Amino acid sequence: MRAGRKVAGPAGIPVTSSSLWQDPTPRPLDRYTQLRPDHSVAVYVTGYILQVSHSWDMVFLVTAGVTLFGILFYLIFASGEKQFD
């Protein structure tokens, strides 16, 4: 599409193709990736994965991978020895 070509936007409002790339309205997934001090890292990672893949399946697969890593780490390095008196 050539820059400056007229196309119909939402509700039939004419816009140019060059203005389509400069849309100031936030995308629906932006609310998941905005930095806020009361959110954990998981919220930001979830927002990033959703923004990149648009798939909750990928979020659950990453969560399962992190959990599996934690389980394996615990099984390898855990011991039954008393550490403190």
C-alpha positions as a Markdown table, in Angstrom:
| # | Residue | x | y | z |
|---|---|---|---|---|
| 1 | Met | 0.0 | 0.0 | 0.0 |
| 2 | Arg | 1.4 | 3.4 | -1.0 |
| 3 | Ala | 1.9 | 6.1 | 1.7 |
| 4 | Gly | -1.0 | 8.6 | 1.6 |
| 5 | Arg | -3.5 | 6.3 | 0.0 |
| 6 | Lys | -7.0 | 6.8 | 1.3 |
| 7 | Val | -8.7 | 3.8 | 3.1 |
| 8 | Ala | -11.8 | 3.5 | 5.2 |
| 9 | Gly | -11.1 | 3.4 | 8.9 |
| 10 | Pro | -13.4 | 2.5 | 11.8 |
| 11 | Ala | -17.0 | 3.6 | 11.2 |
| 12 | Gly | -16.1 | 4.5 | 7.6 |
| 13 | Ile | -14.0 | 7.4 | 8.6 |
| 14 | Pro | -11.4 | 8.0 | 5.8 |
| 15 | Val | -7.8 | 7.8 | 6.9 |
| 16 | Thr | -4.5 | 7.7 | 5.0 |
| 17 | Ser | -2.4 | 4.6 | 5.1 |
| 18 | Ser | 0.5 | 6.5 | 6.6 |
| 19 | Ser | -1.7 | 7.5 | 9.6 |
| 20 | Leu | -2.5 | 3.8 | 10.3 |
| 21 | Trp | 1.0 | 3.3 | 11.6 |
| 22 | Gln | 0.7 | 6.3 | 13.9 |
| 23 | Asp | -2.4 | 5.3 | 15.8 |
| 24 | Pro | -2.2 | 6.8 | 19.3 |
| 25 | Thr | -4.9 | 4.6 | 20.8 |
| 26 | Pro | -3.5 | 1.8 | 23.1 |
| 27 | Arg | -3.6 | -1.8 | 22.0 |
| 28 | Pro | -5.8 | -4.0 | 24.2 |
| 29 | Leu | -2.8 | -5.9 | 25.6 |
| 30 | Asp | -0.9 | -2.7 | 26.7 |
| 31 | Arg | -2.7 | -2.8 | 30.0 |
| 32 | Tyr | -0.7 | -6.0 | 30.9 |
| 33 | Thr | 2.7 | -4.5 | 30.1 |
| 34 | Gln | 2.5 | -1.1 | 31.8 |
| 35 | Leu | 4.9 | -0.9 | 34.7 |
| 36 | Arg | 3.2 | -0.7 | 38.1 |
| 37 | Pro | 4.9 | -1.1 | 41.4 |
| 38 | Asp | 2.1 | -3.4 | 42.8 |
| 39 | His | 2.5 | -6.1 | 40.1 |
| 40 | Ser | 4.9 | -9.0 | 40.3 |
| 41 | Val | 7.3 | -10.1 | 37.6 |
| 42 | Ala | 4.7 | -12.7 | 36.4 |
| 43 | Val | 2.3 | -10.0 | 35.4 |
| 44 | Tyr | 4.9 | -8.4 | 33.1 |
| 45 | Val | 6.0 | -11.7 | 31.7 |
| 46 | Thr | 2.4 | -12.7 | 31.0 |
| 47 | Gly | 1.8 | -9.4 | 29.3 |
| 48 | Tyr | 4.9 | -9.7 | 27.1 |
| 49 | Ile | 4.0 | -13.3 | 26.1 |
| 50 | Leu | 0.5 | -12.3 | 25.3 |
| 51 | Gln | 1.7 | -9.3 | 23.2 |
| 52 | Val | 4.1 | -11.4 | 21.3 |
| 53 | Ser | 2.1 | -14.7 | 20.8 |
| 54 | His | -1.5 | -13.6 | 21.5 |
| 55 | Ser | -1.9 | -17.1 | 23.0 |
| 56 | Trp | -2.7 | -18.1 | 26.6 |
| 57 | Asp | -1.4 | -21.6 | 25.7 |
| 58 | Met | 2.1 | -20.1 | 25.5 |
| 59 | Val | 1.7 | -18.5 | 28.9 |
| 60 | Phe | 0.7 | -21.8 | 30.4 |
| 61 | Leu | 3.6 | -23.6 | 28.7 |
| 62 | Val | 6.1 | -21.1 | 30.1 |
| 63 | Thr | 4.5 | -21.5 | 33.6 |
| 64 | Ala | 4.8 | -25.3 | 33.3 |
| 65 | Gly | 8.4 | -25.0 | 32.2 |
| 66 | Val | 9.3 | -22.8 | 35.2 |
| 67 | Thr | 7.5 | -25.1 | 37.6 |
| 68 | Leu | 9.3 | -28.2 | 36.1 |
| 69 | Phe | 12.7 | -26.4 | 36.4 |
| 70 | Gly | 11.9 | -25.7 | 40.1 |
| 71 | Ile | 11.0 | -29.3 | 40.7 |
| 72 | Leu | 14.1 | -30.6 | 39.1 |
| 73 | Phe | 16.3 | -28.1 | 40.9 |
| 74 | Tyr | 14.8 | -29.1 | 44.2 |
| 75 | Leu | 15.2 | -32.9 | 43.5 |
| 76 | Ile | 18.8 | -32.4 | 42.5 |
| 77 | Phe | 20.0 | -30.1 | 45.3 |
| 78 | Ala | 17.7 | -30.9 | 48.2 |
| 79 | Ser | 19.0 | -33.0 | 51.1 |
| 80 | Gly | 17.6 | -34.4 | 54.3 |
| 81 | Glu | 20.4 | -33.2 | 56.5 |
| 82 | Lys | 19.7 | -30.8 | 59.4 |
| 83 | Gln | 21.2 | -27.4 | 58.7 |
| 84 | Phe | 20.5 | -25.6 | 62.0 |
| 85 | Asp | 20.4 | -26.6 | 65.7 |
